[in-house]
Short mmCIF file of C-alpha atoms in Angstrom, two decimals:
data_model
loop_
_atom_site.label_atom_id
_atom_site.label_comp_id
_atom_site.label_asym_id
_atom_site.label_seq_id
_atom_site.Cartn_x
_atom_site.Cartn_y
_atom_site.Cartn_z
CA MET A 1 35.57 26.21 -25.49
CA ARG A 2 36.97 21.71 -25.91
CA ARG A 3 40.28 20.27 -26.37
CA VAL A 4 41.76 18.89 -29.74
CA THR A 5 44.19 16.26 -28.62
CA THR A 6 46.41 16.70 -31.91
CA GLY A 7 49.11 14.09 -30.66
CA MET A 8 52.02 17.35 -31.02
CA THR A 9 51.94 19.15 -27.94
CA CYS A 10 54.93 21.85 -27.98
CA LEU A 11 56.31 21.63 -30.99
CA VAL A 12 59.38 23.62 -32.23
CA LEU A 13 59.85 25.91 -34.89
CA SER A 14 63.31 26.35 -36.45
CA LEU A 15 62.90 29.86 -35.57
CA GLY A 16 63.43 28.52 -32.43
CA LEU A 17 60.49 29.40 -30.88
CA THR A 18 57.82 26.88 -29.53
CA GLY A 19 54.33 26.75 -30.86
CA CYS A 20 52.62 26.79 -27.43
CA ILE A 21 55.06 29.14 -24.97
CA ALA A 22 56.87 32.34 -25.30
CA PRO A 23 60.73 31.57 -24.95
CA SER A 24 62.49 33.22 -22.67
CA GLY A 25 62.18 37.13 -23.40
CA PHE A 26 58.91 36.87 -24.92
CA GLU A 27 55.88 38.54 -24.19
CA THR A 28 52.88 36.29 -25.53
CA VAL A 29 50.31 38.80 -26.27
CA GLY A 30 47.59 36.55 -27.76
CA ARG A 31 47.41 33.88 -30.40
CA THR A 32 47.10 32.74 -33.65
CA GLY A 33 44.50 30.09 -34.68
CA VAL A 34 43.14 28.67 -38.09
CA ALA A 35 39.21 28.45 -39.36
CA SER A 36 37.83 27.41 -42.09
CA VAL A 37 35.93 31.04 -44.21
CA GLU A 38 33.85 29.21 -46.96
CA GLY A 39 35.64 25.91 -47.41
CA ASP A 40 39.48 27.78 -47.26
CA LEU A 41 42.30 27.73 -44.93
CA ALA A 42 42.08 31.35 -42.66
CA VAL A 43 44.59 31.58 -40.36
CA VAL A 44 43.34 34.48 -38.14
CA TRP A 45 45.22 35.77 -34.52
CA ASP A 46 44.14 38.65 -31.69
CA SER A 47 47.05 40.67 -30.02
CA CYS A 48 47.27 42.85 -27.30
CA GLY A 49 50.02 43.91 -28.30
CA GLU A 50 51.92 47.31 -29.50
CA GLU A 51 53.56 45.65 -32.30
CA GLU A 52 51.46 45.15 -34.96
CA ILE A 53 51.74 41.90 -37.34
CA ARG A 54 53.99 41.47 -39.58
CA SER A 55 54.01 38.68 -41.23
CA VAL A 56 52.33 34.48 -41.61
CA VAL A 57 54.28 32.07 -41.34
CA ILE A 58 53.86 27.65 -42.10
CA HIS A 59 55.48 25.15 -41.25
CA ALA A 60 55.61 21.29 -41.99
CA ASP A 61 55.50 19.57 -38.64
CA ARG A 62 58.01 17.80 -37.52
CA GLU A 63 56.76 14.26 -38.28
CA GLY A 64 59.43 11.70 -40.04
CA LEU A 65 62.61 14.94 -39.64
CA ALA A 66 65.45 13.49 -37.80
CA ASP A 67 66.05 15.13 -34.07
CA ASP A 68 68.83 17.58 -36.29
CA GLU A 69 66.63 18.62 -39.05
CA GLU A 70 64.62 21.80 -39.11
CA ASN A 71 60.96 21.61 -39.88
CA PRO A 72 60.55 23.20 -43.70
CA GLU A 73 59.38 26.02 -43.98
CA VAL A 74 56.19 26.10 -46.67
CA GLY A 75 55.21 29.74 -46.85
CA ARG A 76 55.73 33.29 -45.14
CA TRP A 77 53.77 36.39 -46.35
CA GLU A 78 54.25 39.93 -44.97
CA MET A 79 51.05 41.30 -44.13
CA GLY A 80 49.13 44.07 -45.57
CA GLU A 81 47.27 46.86 -43.58
CA ARG A 82 43.89 45.03 -44.46
CA ASN A 83 45.52 42.41 -43.24
CA ARG A 84 46.79 43.78 -39.90
CA GLU A 85 43.00 45.56 -39.38
CA GLU A 86 40.92 42.50 -39.97
CA LYS A 87 43.50 40.34 -38.01
CA VAL A 88 43.28 37.40 -40.89
CA PHE A 89 45.19 36.35 -43.60
CA VAL A 90 44.01 33.46 -46.51
CA PRO A 91 46.79 31.75 -47.61
CA SER A 92 45.06 30.15 -51.12
CA ALA A 93 45.00 33.98 -52.04
CA ALA A 94 48.20 35.00 -51.65
CA ASP A 95 50.07 35.51 -55.24
CA ASP A 96 52.02 32.18 -53.78
CA PRO A 97 49.50 30.36 -51.96
CA PRO A 98 51.17 27.19 -50.62
CA GLN A 99 50.76 23.60 -51.55
CA LEU A 100 49.50 22.23 -48.75
CA ASP A 101 49.03 18.02 -47.86
CA PRO A 102 45.90 16.91 -46.94
CA SER A 103 47.70 13.50 -44.83
CA ARG A 104 50.76 16.13 -43.66
CA GLY A 105 49.93 18.35 -40.22
CA TYR A 106 51.12 22.24 -40.05
CA ILE A 107 52.28 25.04 -37.22
CA VAL A 108 51.38 28.92 -38.61
CA GLN A 109 52.36 31.71 -36.40
CA ALA A 110 51.39 35.66 -36.37
CA LEU A 111 55.31 36.92 -36.44
CA PRO A 112 54.77 40.80 -35.00
CA ALA A 113 57.13 43.18 -36.44
CA GLY A 114 59.22 43.44 -33.01
CA GLU A 115 61.25 40.72 -30.81
CA VAL A 116 59.78 41.22 -27.51
CA GLU A 117 56.03 39.79 -28.11
CA ASN A 118 54.91 36.56 -29.53
CA LEU A 119 51.35 35.16 -30.84
CA PRO A 120 52.15 31.32 -30.26
CA ALA A 121 51.32 29.17 -32.83
CA VAL A 122 48.92 26.21 -33.75
CA HIS A 123 48.90 22.31 -35.09
CA PHE A 124 46.50 21.90 -37.67
CA THR A 125 45.25 19.75 -40.29
CA LEU A 126 43.35 19.91 -42.83
CA ASP A 127 41.06 17.35 -41.69
CA GLU A 128 40.77 19.66 -38.47
CA VAL A 129 39.93 22.59 -40.16
CA ALA A 130 38.07 21.33 -42.30
CA GLY A 131 35.56 19.89 -39.32
CA LEU A 132 35.43 22.98 -37.26
CA GLY A 133 32.31 24.72 -37.16
CA PRO A 134 30.61 28.05 -37.72
CA GLY A 135 32.48 30.47 -35.69
CA GLU A 136 34.42 28.15 -34.80
CA VAL A 137 38.74 28.58 -34.27
CA LEU A 138 41.60 26.28 -33.70
CA ILE A 139 43.84 27.73 -31.56
CA GLY A 140 46.94 26.99 -30.29
CA ALA A 141 47.55 25.89 -26.37
CA GLU A 142 49.81 25.00 -23.75
CA ASP A 143 48.68 20.61 -23.87
CA GLY A 144 47.50 21.01 -27.32
CA SER A 145 45.02 22.80 -29.49
CA VAL A 146 41.91 24.01 -28.09
CA VAL A 147 38.03 25.06 -30.52
CA GLY A 148 36.75 28.17 -29.21
CA THR A 149 35.59 31.76 -31.25
CA MET A 150 37.90 35.21 -32.13
CA ASP A 151 37.04 36.31 -28.48
CA ASP A 152 38.96 33.50 -27.23
CA LEU A 153 41.83 34.43 -29.42
CA ALA A 154 43.22 37.35 -27.15
CA ASP A 155 45.40 36.10 -24.37
CA CYS A 156 46.41 39.72 -21.98
#
């Protein structure tokens, strides 16, 4: 795996979760990542937890926000059975696709159905995703982002 410096580490989401370390009371059971699938942004995840992934949420990052402002939610989608089985979601294929600004950073997280398990989020830009090679995944990590593979997503 190789490290990518995003300039933003441990981003706080409006949900009160951090983008890199599971908050108190949560158990980290995998990771969220992003990849390029035929040129489209794909959200991928792997979990060894017992809870199914219920939804995927994308927030804009904190750039330009005051300390008391929440990260704007760009979109939230409930996952169907096929998404859960394949562990992939392509936002542009959704009924309500997000309008992502290429000059902005984003945070995405796959959310388990319960209230105990956590898959940490990943910070990304569309340029970072476009620069990924075949089979590469940008994965959120405690000190930035890591470029790895699907096999690197599970953190059990």
